[in-house]
Amino acid sequence: MLGDPALKAYLDERTIGAAGRHPRVPVRIAHTVADDVVPYQSGRRLAQKWCASGVNVSMQTLATPTHVGASLEGIPSMLVYLDARFNGIPQTSSCWRL
């Protein structure tokens, strides 16, 4: 099925990080260096790509092992992040250090 040009074009348009596809709002990315599902460098490259597109990206590097472990570690800071956004506090970009 992936050889079908129409399906391939459809999927390419929806691929995160594809050329020309980037968020129009500030974004938080939290990723562990010990991710066993998605390599850390993939998340970092996505952040760099979005930064290059002018997106305000906040990148948090986590240390907890495994994909699931990192999601649990990231919850408290994600709640602080969301609270700040809902209260109108602007996001500080991490793009300068990526």
Short mmCIF file of C-alpha atoms in Angstrom, two decimals:
data_model
loop_
_atom_site.label_atom_id
_atom_site.label_comp_id
_atom_site.label_asym_id
_atom_site.label_seq_id
_atom_site.Cartn_x
_atom_site.Cartn_y
_atom_site.Cartn_z
CA MET A 1 0.00 0.00 0.00
CA LEU A 2 2.86 2.38 0.73
CA GLY A 3 3.83 2.19 -2.93
CA ASP A 4 0.58 3.93 -3.90
CA PRO A 5 1.54 7.53 -4.88
CA ALA A 6 -1.73 9.00 -3.60
CA LEU A 7 -1.38 7.31 -0.20
CA LYS A 8 2.29 8.27 0.01
CA ALA A 9 1.46 11.93 -0.73
CA TYR A 10 -1.32 11.85 1.88
CA LEU A 11 1.00 10.41 4.55
CA ASP A 12 3.86 12.77 3.65
CA GLU A 13 1.56 15.75 4.22
CA ARG A 14 0.86 14.52 7.74
CA THR A 15 4.40 13.61 8.76
CA ILE A 16 5.63 15.54 11.79
CA GLY A 17 8.66 17.58 10.81
CA ALA A 18 8.07 17.31 7.05
CA ALA A 19 9.25 20.29 5.04
CA GLY A 20 6.83 23.17 5.41
CA ARG A 21 4.95 21.49 8.27
CA HIS A 22 5.53 23.14 11.61
CA PRO A 23 3.38 24.41 14.48
CA ARG A 24 2.09 27.97 14.49
CA VAL A 25 2.07 28.14 18.29
CA PRO A 26 4.73 27.66 20.98
CA VAL A 27 5.63 24.00 21.51
CA ARG A 28 7.06 21.99 24.39
CA ILE A 29 9.06 18.86 23.63
CA ALA A 30 10.16 16.63 26.50
CA HIS A 31 12.37 13.70 25.56
CA THR A 32 14.56 11.30 27.50
CA VAL A 33 18.08 10.45 26.42
CA ALA A 34 17.24 6.86 27.44
CA ASP A 35 14.14 6.48 25.24
CA ASP A 36 13.72 2.88 24.11
CA VAL A 37 11.10 3.67 21.45
CA VAL A 38 11.95 7.01 19.80
CA PRO A 39 15.66 7.93 19.74
CA TYR A 40 16.47 11.13 21.63
CA GLN A 41 18.25 12.57 18.59
CA SER A 42 15.00 12.31 16.60
CA GLY A 43 13.23 14.55 19.09
CA ARG A 44 16.16 16.96 19.21
CA ARG A 45 16.34 17.16 15.40
CA LEU A 46 12.59 17.87 15.29
CA ALA A 47 13.06 20.71 17.79
CA GLN A 48 15.97 22.09 15.76
CA LYS A 49 13.96 21.90 12.54
CA TRP A 50 11.01 23.71 14.10
CA CYS A 51 13.31 26.33 15.62
CA ALA A 52 14.78 26.93 12.16
CA SER A 53 11.20 27.47 10.93
CA GLY A 54 10.66 30.19 13.54
CA VAL A 55 8.70 28.14 16.07
CA ASN A 56 9.15 28.96 19.76
CA VAL A 57 10.25 25.55 21.08
CA SER A 58 10.85 24.67 24.72
CA MET A 59 12.94 21.47 24.79
CA GLN A 60 13.27 19.58 28.06
CA THR A 61 15.80 16.76 28.23
CA LEU A 62 14.82 14.02 30.66
CA ALA A 63 16.96 11.25 32.15
CA THR A 64 14.41 8.62 33.17
CA PRO A 65 14.88 5.31 31.31
CA THR A 66 12.27 4.17 28.78
CA HIS A 67 9.62 5.95 26.78
CA VAL A 68 6.92 5.32 29.39
CA GLY A 69 9.16 6.31 32.30
CA ALA A 70 9.94 9.62 30.65
CA SER A 71 6.28 10.38 30.12
CA LEU A 72 5.74 9.94 33.86
CA GLU A 73 8.76 12.11 34.71
CA GLY A 74 7.53 14.82 32.35
CA ILE A 75 4.02 15.17 33.81
CA PRO A 76 4.81 17.65 36.63
CA SER A 77 6.73 20.04 34.36
CA MET A 78 4.08 19.67 31.65
CA LEU A 79 1.41 20.78 34.13
CA VAL A 80 3.51 23.80 35.10
CA TYR A 81 4.02 24.54 31.39
CA LEU A 82 0.29 24.39 30.62
CA ASP A 83 -0.62 26.46 33.68
CA ALA A 84 1.78 29.18 32.56
CA ARG A 85 0.40 29.21 28.99
CA PHE A 86 -3.22 29.36 30.19
CA ASN A 87 -2.26 32.25 32.47
CA GLY A 88 -0.72 34.22 29.61
CA ILE A 89 2.91 33.80 30.63
CA PRO A 90 5.01 33.68 27.45
CA GLN A 91 7.15 30.64 26.80
CA THR A 92 10.92 30.91 27.00
CA SER A 93 12.47 29.41 23.88
CA SER A 94 15.17 26.74 24.03
CA CYS A 95 16.16 27.32 20.41
CA TRP A 96 19.33 29.21 21.37
CA ARG A 97 20.80 26.06 22.96
CA LEU A 98 19.74 23.50 20.39
#
